[in-house]
């Protein structure tokens, strides 16, 4: 059958039929996937990527299958895009262009792009069928393939897409050569030894035409982020572990075939935890706590809500579901913005509140917080609430925000929490509906727990009222009891990470010094924020202990949180580890919290005129934690002038003995800039390299764009170039790109000319061992600046020119 014939047939059928047919033909040619000249299956794919590619193809089939059952789910398109993005364009052009992979991959993805399935899809489907037919032809099974294709179309016409997917893949009389090839395929897949047994069973079930369990299929397609970000081996282990999850009707499905066994199969029946986290953010007094009150049907009276000290945690059952949302209500005071990063997480729903202000201001504040979500929440979904609309309407530039944060914003709402049951009743109803929908969408991606995991969780919950801590040894014993190993893929460390993401415990993997996990997240948040809100930049340990123990604290479940002196160390350690504070080297009993230092500049007498100047210009916002963390990292070098440490909230003077150089660092939030001035000396470039390294490491944790600029020193002017009246700047990355292209002179737009070698000679560390500068970076990406290919670093440096 040729392409046009197939297309004509598909045109007469619902779109599902096209999806089902493409998935079927893809499945049929799967055993020929990436066949090398030596007839080795998978061998055409680079060894290092084989598992990843194979998993991508198999997951693509699953997306296609689910599209047949719930094609209009917007979440499915999101998942399809994410999986597609996991395979780079380069992979697709080279390795995936492989005929069998193409049939499998593109067809299944095209099928899943919900809204994009349109009248053209039967054509695409017909293309994939003919591609698959070519593979069949090359494999010498063309006649068999055609017979089955005819048969598929027959079933589609008579019984529809779902029936087709749940019928045997091959007519019995056509299973000759194919079975031989299947054996090769199975051997190649088993050789990968990355847990693909699961998929071989899965494939066997598709070949038999087993019934599709849609709930299970959903659980496999909507994987939690904590899983998708892992290796194919872990993803496969997870898929294996959820084979027996509860279906919605509550019965365990055990239609697994083959002889692969689960390590804990007899007690593996479990399901999702049914918990999602929502984070309420926004400036102080915009009404976050009030909105949470309204959702709990509590009255809101203007003027009586106290400031939220740090983070409050409350639970809320999503109406008509089994899912409980935990609301994390972040206090909006500026001094704790830097601290919030510790507790912002991915895979949450964010509710961002702004309140009535002039348009630019409200939009700017929304952007400020959206940058946080983008950076720390990895682009999680956000609902934007313009609150206090009873006073005056909040005017937000919605188009600008939608454009700047594509895919993140799921809705805008004008609300009044004081009038939520009055004049703004309808608006509140709309918000609540969208809110519940979004929570359920986040809930789709829940981790599916095994019974053993649930048992650990339950045990931890029972302990929480009595104790806020769990020793590492107790946790190990608990896992041991439930036969959760400390090795293997879904091990006790993995469980710990998941429990942290769910907000059940707080676990900082890097805090090896402490011997305990914190069972009650509130214990740590309350501890850290109590110290931050005390608003004293220098505090002795003993006083901090007194402060923490000064009044009883009750958590959301009514448990009293105790801060015995021995445990307070954990709060200090978390703050030190996460660079919220440092201890004075000359008096280690004194804790210094840079974010709480006075904001007035300290007198430092630094000579700007002769200094070299380098700065980071941030595109959207200067992260609050950057300067505090930098101060903590450099605290041993803080200059002491007349017995005074020269450090303040937004800046610091460093006296670096090792490099015999002074550096002044200052953050300017208005201009979104971090400036570094350096005294000149033989080691200036070394100190700059160290500082750059630190700054870039801190900001690399978040997804943010910046440019690196340098003030062009006059001594680097080319002979004959007139001395400019004002300071002139150049983009550091661009200068390096020019130097790498053997350009000698930089033409400043003002007309001045500078020697590139002289400029870079002052700012760059001489190339020797252990060099950390970027001048040897050669990665070329497909991006152009002014028509020239540039390196990744340079591309980032030039964001403001795009
Ligand atoms: N008129 C009016 N007042 C409101 C509204 N929502 C909240 N308020 C009042 O605004 C003040 C601040 O509200 P909160 O809910 O405490 O604000 P918040 O965002 O939690 O503040 P922080 O905890 O400091 O970050 C309180 O006095 C509320 O009563 C509203 O929609 N209209
Ligand atoms: Mg509050």
PDB file of C-alpha atoms in Angstrom, residues 297-504:
ATOM      1  CA  UNK A 297     -12.778  29.589  54.775  1.00  0.00           C
ATOM      2  CA  UNK A 298     -11.451  31.749  57.587  1.00  0.00           C
ATOM      3  CA  UNK A 299     -12.436  35.407  57.907  1.00  0.00           C
ATOM      4  CA  UNK A 300     -10.011  38.090  56.744  1.00  0.00           C
ATOM      5  CA  UNK A 301     -10.182  41.483  58.368  1.00  0.00           C
ATOM      6  CA  UNK A 302      -8.046  44.250  56.997  1.00  0.00           C
ATOM      7  CA  UNK A 303      -5.252  45.383  59.254  1.00  0.00           C
ATOM      8  CA  UNK A 304      -5.013  42.550  61.756  1.00  0.00           C
ATOM      9  CA  UNK A 305      -2.768  39.988  60.058  1.00  0.00           C
ATOM     10  CA  UNK A 306       0.737  39.998  61.549  1.00  0.00           C
ATOM     11  CA  UNK A 307       3.789  39.664  59.271  1.00  0.00           C
ATOM     12  CA  UNK A 308       4.626  36.066  58.538  1.00  0.00           C
ATOM     13  CA  UNK A 309       7.843  35.278  60.357  1.00  0.00           C
ATOM     14  CA  UNK A 310       9.753  33.273  57.742  1.00  0.00           C
ATOM     15  CA  UNK A 311       7.646  30.454  56.400  1.00  0.00           C
ATOM     16  CA  UNK A 312       4.327  29.122  57.648  1.00  0.00           C
ATOM     17  CA  UNK A 313       3.227  25.685  56.559  1.00  0.00           C
ATOM     18  CA  UNK A 314      -0.438  24.624  56.462  1.00  0.00           C
ATOM     19  CA  UNK A 315      -2.231  21.754  54.807  1.00  0.00           C
ATOM     20  CA  UNK A 316      -5.276  21.862  52.564  1.00  0.00           C
ATOM     21  CA  UNK A 317      -7.245  19.045  51.005  1.00  0.00           C
ATOM     22  CA  UNK A 318      -7.961  19.656  47.329  1.00  0.00           C
ATOM     23  CA  UNK A 319     -11.761  19.369  47.053  1.00  0.00           C
ATOM     24  CA  UNK A 320     -13.053  16.124  45.484  1.00  0.00           C
ATOM     25  CA  UNK A 321      -9.622  14.524  45.356  1.00  0.00           C
ATOM     26  CA  UNK A 322      -7.418  12.371  47.512  1.00  0.00           C
ATOM     27  CA  UNK A 323      -4.631  14.920  47.302  1.00  0.00           C
ATOM     28  CA  UNK A 324      -3.439  17.090  50.166  1.00  0.00           C
ATOM     29  CA  UNK A 325      -1.607  20.282  49.323  1.00  0.00           C
ATOM     30  CA  UNK A 326       0.877  21.728  51.756  1.00  0.00           C
ATOM     31  CA  UNK A 327       0.902  25.508  51.553  1.00  0.00           C
ATOM     32  CA  UNK A 328       4.268  27.126  52.167  1.00  0.00           C
ATOM     33  CA  UNK A 329       3.579  30.753  52.993  1.00  0.00           C
ATOM     34  CA  UNK A 330       6.781  32.767  52.547  1.00  0.00           C
ATOM     35  CA  UNK A 331       7.128  35.969  54.521  1.00  0.00           C
ATOM     36  CA  UNK A 332       7.757  38.850  52.132  1.00  0.00           C
ATOM     37  CA  UNK A 333      10.226  40.981  54.083  1.00  0.00           C
ATOM     38  CA  UNK A 334      13.255  41.906  51.990  1.00  0.00           C
ATOM     39  CA  UNK A 335      15.837  40.731  54.484  1.00  0.00           C
ATOM     40  CA  UNK A 336      14.725  37.127  54.114  1.00  0.00           C
ATOM     41  CA  UNK A 337      14.540  36.988  50.319  1.00  0.00           C
ATOM     42  CA  UNK A 338      18.065  35.588  50.183  1.00  0.00           C
ATOM     43  CA  UNK A 339      17.131  32.948  52.744  1.00  0.00           C
ATOM     44  CA  UNK A 340      14.096  31.786  50.788  1.00  0.00           C
ATOM     45  CA  UNK A 341      16.268  30.147  48.144  1.00  0.00           C
ATOM     46  CA  UNK A 342      17.021  27.423  50.677  1.00  0.00           C
ATOM     47  CA  UNK A 343      13.406  26.368  50.707  1.00  0.00           C
ATOM     48  CA  UNK A 344      12.215  27.050  47.177  1.00  0.00           C
ATOM     49  CA  UNK A 345      11.734  23.801  45.307  1.00  0.00           C
ATOM     50  CA  UNK A 346      10.895  22.371  41.909  1.00  0.00           C
ATOM     51  CA  UNK A 347       7.752  20.374  41.102  1.00  0.00           C
ATOM     52  CA  UNK A 348       5.547  22.761  43.076  1.00  0.00           C
ATOM     53  CA  UNK A 349       2.747  25.105  42.157  1.00  0.00           C
ATOM     54  CA  UNK A 350       3.615  28.738  42.809  1.00  0.00           C
ATOM     55  CA  UNK A 351       1.067  31.421  43.651  1.00  0.00           C
ATOM     56  CA  UNK A 352       2.576  34.847  43.178  1.00  0.00           C
ATOM     57  CA  UNK A 353       0.791  37.830  44.710  1.00  0.00           C
ATOM     58  CA  UNK A 354       1.209  41.468  43.798  1.00  0.00           C
ATOM     59  CA  UNK A 355      -0.914  44.301  45.101  1.00  0.00           C
ATOM     60  CA  UNK A 356      -2.323  47.584  43.881  1.00  0.00           C
ATOM     61  CA  UNK A 357       0.423  49.839  42.705  1.00  0.00           C
ATOM     62  CA  UNK A 358       1.234  51.728  39.585  1.00  0.00           C
ATOM     63  CA  UNK A 359       1.452  49.508  36.491  1.00  0.00           C
ATOM     64  CA  UNK A 360       5.217  49.474  35.989  1.00  0.00           C
ATOM     65  CA  UNK A 361       5.851  48.830  39.634  1.00  0.00           C
ATOM     66  CA  UNK A 362       3.457  45.895  39.901  1.00  0.00           C
ATOM     67  CA  UNK A 363       4.862  44.354  36.712  1.00  0.00           C
ATOM     68  CA  UNK A 364       8.410  44.863  37.935  1.00  0.00           C
ATOM     69  CA  UNK A 365       7.655  43.193  41.262  1.00  0.00           C
ATOM     70  CA  UNK A 366       5.982  40.296  39.469  1.00  0.00           C
ATOM     71  CA  UNK A 367       9.105  39.909  37.335  1.00  0.00           C
ATOM     72  CA  UNK A 368      11.320  39.948  40.390  1.00  0.00           C
ATOM     73  CA  UNK A 369       9.467  36.980  41.868  1.00  0.00           C
ATOM     74  CA  UNK A 370       9.022  35.204  38.549  1.00  0.00           C
ATOM     75  CA  UNK A 371      12.795  35.229  38.221  1.00  0.00           C
ATOM     76  CA  UNK A 372      12.956  33.379  41.528  1.00  0.00           C
ATOM     77  CA  UNK A 373      10.517  30.761  40.284  1.00  0.00           C
ATOM     78  CA  UNK A 374      12.394  30.433  37.025  1.00  0.00           C
ATOM     79  CA  UNK A 375      15.700  30.035  38.794  1.00  0.00           C
ATOM     80  CA  UNK A 376      14.926  28.006  41.894  1.00  0.00           C
ATOM     81  CA  UNK A 377      11.677  26.358  40.826  1.00  0.00           C
ATOM     82  CA  UNK A 378      13.038  25.405  37.381  1.00  0.00           C
ATOM     83  CA  UNK A 379      10.122  27.114  35.640  1.00  0.00           C
ATOM     84  CA  UNK A 380       7.320  25.520  37.713  1.00  0.00           C
ATOM     85  CA  UNK A 381       3.748  26.685  36.951  1.00  0.00           C
ATOM     86  CA  UNK A 382       2.663  29.998  38.460  1.00  0.00           C
ATOM     87  CA  UNK A 383      -0.712  31.628  39.100  1.00  0.00           C
ATOM     88  CA  UNK A 384      -0.502  35.395  39.431  1.00  0.00           C
ATOM     89  CA  UNK A 385      -2.893  37.065  41.846  1.00  0.00           C
ATOM     90  CA  UNK A 386      -3.288  40.825  41.731  1.00  0.00           C
ATOM     91  CA  UNK A 387      -4.634  41.345  45.226  1.00  0.00           C
ATOM     92  CA  UNK A 388      -6.328  44.177  47.102  1.00  0.00           C
ATOM     93  CA  UNK A 389      -8.354  44.959  44.005  1.00  0.00           C
ATOM     94  CA  UNK A 390     -11.063  46.303  46.371  1.00  0.00           C
ATOM     95  CA  UNK A 391      -8.833  49.332  46.883  1.00  0.00           C
ATOM     96  CA  UNK A 392      -7.931  49.891  43.253  1.00  0.00           C
ATOM     97  CA  UNK A 393      -7.465  47.620  40.243  1.00  0.00           C
ATOM     98  CA  UNK A 394      -3.937  46.276  39.905  1.00  0.00           C
ATOM     99  CA  UNK A 395      -2.661  46.979  36.436  1.00  0.00           C
ATOM    100  CA  UNK A 396      -0.181  44.372  35.260  1.00  0.00           C
ATOM    101  CA  UNK A 397       1.418  44.177  31.852  1.00  0.00           C
ATOM    102  CA  UNK A 398       0.173  40.632  31.318  1.00  0.00           C
ATOM    103  CA  UNK A 399       1.359  40.369  27.714  1.00  0.00           C
ATOM    104  CA  UNK A 400       4.883  41.338  28.629  1.00  0.00           C
ATOM    105  CA  UNK A 401       4.999  38.795  31.455  1.00  0.00           C
ATOM    106  CA  UNK A 402       3.568  36.008  29.282  1.00  0.00           C
ATOM    107  CA  UNK A 403       6.158  36.761  26.627  1.00  0.00           C
ATOM    108  CA  UNK A 404       9.062  36.910  29.047  1.00  0.00           C
ATOM    109  CA  UNK A 405       8.156  33.740  30.943  1.00  0.00           C
ATOM    110  CA  UNK A 406       6.751  31.432  28.291  1.00  0.00           C
ATOM    111  CA  UNK A 407       4.998  28.368  29.592  1.00  0.00           C
ATOM    112  CA  UNK A 408       5.205  29.384  33.249  1.00  0.00           C
ATOM    113  CA  UNK A 409       2.192  31.615  33.894  1.00  0.00           C
ATOM    114  CA  UNK A 410      -1.049  29.665  34.051  1.00  0.00           C
ATOM    115  CA  UNK A 411      -3.421  32.533  34.809  1.00  0.00           C
ATOM    116  CA  UNK A 412      -3.950  36.075  36.121  1.00  0.00           C
ATOM    117  CA  UNK A 413      -6.583  36.899  38.741  1.00  0.00           C
ATOM    118  CA  UNK A 414      -7.784  40.187  40.212  1.00  0.00           C
ATOM    119  CA  UNK A 415      -8.795  39.403  43.782  1.00  0.00           C
ATOM    120  CA  UNK A 416      -9.584  40.870  47.105  1.00  0.00           C
ATOM    121  CA  UNK A 417      -9.140  38.556  50.048  1.00  0.00           C
ATOM    122  CA  UNK A 418     -11.163  40.845  52.321  1.00  0.00           C
ATOM    123  CA  UNK A 419     -14.020  40.769  49.784  1.00  0.00           C
ATOM    124  CA  UNK A 420     -13.613  37.159  48.704  1.00  0.00           C
ATOM    125  CA  UNK A 421     -17.113  36.327  49.896  1.00  0.00           C
ATOM    126  CA  UNK A 422     -18.525  39.694  48.844  1.00  0.00           C
ATOM    127  CA  UNK A 423     -17.898  41.823  45.781  1.00  0.00           C
ATOM    128  CA  UNK A 424     -15.120  39.536  44.548  1.00  0.00           C
ATOM    129  CA  UNK A 425     -16.948  36.287  45.090  1.00  0.00           C
ATOM    130  CA  UNK A 426     -16.987  35.339  41.405  1.00  0.00           C
ATOM    131  CA  UNK A 427     -13.341  36.156  40.876  1.00  0.00           C
ATOM    132  CA  UNK A 428     -12.401  34.124  43.910  1.00  0.00           C
ATOM    133  CA  UNK A 429     -14.440  31.195  42.571  1.00  0.00           C
ATOM    134  CA  UNK A 430     -12.567  31.368  39.273  1.00  0.00           C
ATOM    135  CA  UNK A 431      -9.241  31.515  41.033  1.00  0.00           C
ATOM    136  CA  UNK A 432     -10.086  28.553  43.237  1.00  0.00           C
ATOM    137  CA  UNK A 433     -11.111  26.492  40.238  1.00  0.00           C
ATOM    138  CA  UNK A 434      -7.896  27.226  38.343  1.00  0.00           C
ATOM    139  CA  UNK A 435      -5.876  26.669  41.502  1.00  0.00           C
ATOM    140  CA  UNK A 436      -7.382  23.202  42.037  1.00  0.00           C
ATOM    141  CA  UNK A 437      -6.819  22.305  38.390  1.00  0.00           C
ATOM    142  CA  UNK A 438      -3.187  23.321  38.564  1.00  0.00           C
ATOM    143  CA  UNK A 439      -2.644  21.413  41.795  1.00  0.00           C
ATOM    144  CA  UNK A 440      -4.056  18.311  40.200  1.00  0.00           C
ATOM    145  CA  UNK A 441      -1.823  18.781  37.182  1.00  0.00           C
ATOM    146  CA  UNK A 442       1.228  18.967  39.468  1.00  0.00           C
ATOM    147  CA  UNK A 443      -0.162  15.948  41.318  1.00  0.00           C
ATOM    148  CA  UNK A 444      -0.131  13.934  38.096  1.00  0.00           C
ATOM    149  CA  UNK A 445       3.637  13.767  38.339  1.00  0.00           C
ATOM    150  CA  UNK A 446       3.739  12.193  41.733  1.00  0.00           C
ATOM    151  CA  UNK A 447       6.249   9.614  42.792  1.00  0.00           C
ATOM    152  CA  UNK A 448       4.655   6.210  43.076  1.00  0.00           C
ATOM    153  CA  UNK A 449       5.732   4.649  46.328  1.00  0.00           C
ATOM    154  CA  UNK A 450       6.165   1.003  47.110  1.00  0.00           C
ATOM    155  CA  UNK A 451       4.721  -0.418  50.277  1.00  0.00           C
ATOM    156  CA  UNK A 452       8.141  -0.379  51.912  1.00  0.00           C
ATOM    157  CA  UNK A 453       8.540   3.316  51.158  1.00  0.00           C
ATOM    158  CA  UNK A 454       5.124   4.021  52.646  1.00  0.00           C
ATOM    159  CA  UNK A 455       6.053   2.121  55.758  1.00  0.00           C
ATOM    160  CA  UNK A 456       9.152   4.282  56.222  1.00  0.00           C
ATOM    161  CA  UNK A 457       7.130   7.410  55.631  1.00  0.00           C
ATOM    162  CA  UNK A 458       4.454   6.410  58.109  1.00  0.00           C
ATOM    163  CA  UNK A 459       7.022   5.617  60.711  1.00  0.00           C
ATOM    164  CA  UNK A 460       8.623   9.028  60.226  1.00  0.00           C
ATOM    165  CA  UNK A 461       5.254  10.738  60.551  1.00  0.00           C
ATOM    166  CA  UNK A 462       4.566   8.970  63.811  1.00  0.00           C
ATOM    167  CA  UNK A 463       7.874  10.099  65.188  1.00  0.00           C
ATOM    168  CA  UNK A 464       7.462  13.768  64.267  1.00  0.00           C
ATOM    169  CA  UNK A 465       5.197  14.737  67.217  1.00  0.00           C
ATOM    170  CA  UNK A 466       7.725  13.349  69.646  1.00  0.00           C
ATOM    171  CA  UNK A 467      10.983  14.314  68.050  1.00  0.00           C
ATOM    172  CA  UNK A 468      12.138  16.707  65.362  1.00  0.00           C
ATOM    173  CA  UNK A 469      15.226  14.656  64.516  1.00  0.00           C
ATOM    174  CA  UNK A 470      16.218  11.306  63.220  1.00  0.00           C
ATOM    175  CA  UNK A 471      19.744  10.070  63.489  1.00  0.00           C
ATOM    176  CA  UNK A 472      21.376   8.701  60.359  1.00  0.00           C
ATOM    177  CA  UNK A 473      21.718   5.371  62.139  1.00  0.00           C
ATOM    178  CA  UNK A 474      17.989   5.233  62.954  1.00  0.00           C
ATOM    179  CA  UNK A 475      17.091   6.013  59.390  1.00  0.00           C
ATOM    180  CA  UNK A 476      19.396   3.281  58.141  1.00  0.00           C
ATOM    181  CA  UNK A 477      17.813   0.837  60.604  1.00  0.00           C
ATOM    182  CA  UNK A 478      14.338   1.832  59.488  1.00  0.00           C
ATOM    183  CA  UNK A 479      15.191   1.291  55.834  1.00  0.00           C
ATOM    184  CA  UNK A 480      16.842  -1.955  56.704  1.00  0.00           C
ATOM    185  CA  UNK A 481      13.700  -3.162  58.436  1.00  0.00           C
ATOM    186  CA  UNK A 482      11.766  -2.450  55.250  1.00  0.00           C
ATOM    187  CA  UNK A 483      14.475  -4.017  53.127  1.00  0.00           C
ATOM    188  CA  UNK A 484      15.305  -0.780  51.337  1.00  0.00           C
ATOM    189  CA  UNK A 485      18.989  -1.071  50.521  1.00  0.00           C
ATOM    190  CA  UNK A 486      21.640   1.561  50.741  1.00  0.00           C
ATOM    191  CA  UNK A 487      22.880   0.532  47.325  1.00  0.00           C
ATOM    192  CA  UNK A 488      21.059  -0.144  44.069  1.00  0.00           C
ATOM    193  CA  UNK A 489      19.052   2.514  42.337  1.00  0.00           C
ATOM    194  CA  UNK A 490      15.890   3.128  44.348  1.00  0.00           C
ATOM    195  CA  UNK A 491      17.870   3.070  47.541  1.00  0.00           C
ATOM    196  CA  UNK A 492      17.589   4.753  50.908  1.00  0.00           C
ATOM    197  CA  UNK A 493      19.425   7.879  49.722  1.00  0.00           C
ATOM    198  CA  UNK A 494      17.000   8.200  46.834  1.00  0.00           C
ATOM    199  CA  UNK A 495      14.080   7.919  49.223  1.00  0.00           C
ATOM    200  CA  UNK A 496      15.613  10.601  51.402  1.00  0.00           C
ATOM    201  CA  UNK A 497      15.859  12.942  48.461  1.00  0.00           C
ATOM    202  CA  UNK A 498      12.228  12.317  47.535  1.00  0.00           C
ATOM    203  CA  UNK A 499      11.064  12.884  51.106  1.00  0.00           C
ATOM    204  CA  UNK A 500      12.894  16.207  51.077  1.00  0.00           C
ATOM    205  CA  UNK A 501      11.291  17.231  47.797  1.00  0.00           C
ATOM    206  CA  UNK A 502       7.882  16.400  49.232  1.00  0.00           C
ATOM    207  CA  UNK A 503       8.623  18.523  52.278  1.00  0.00           C
ATOM    208  CA  UNK A 504       8.302  15.549  54.659  1.00  0.00           C
TER     209      UNK A 504
END
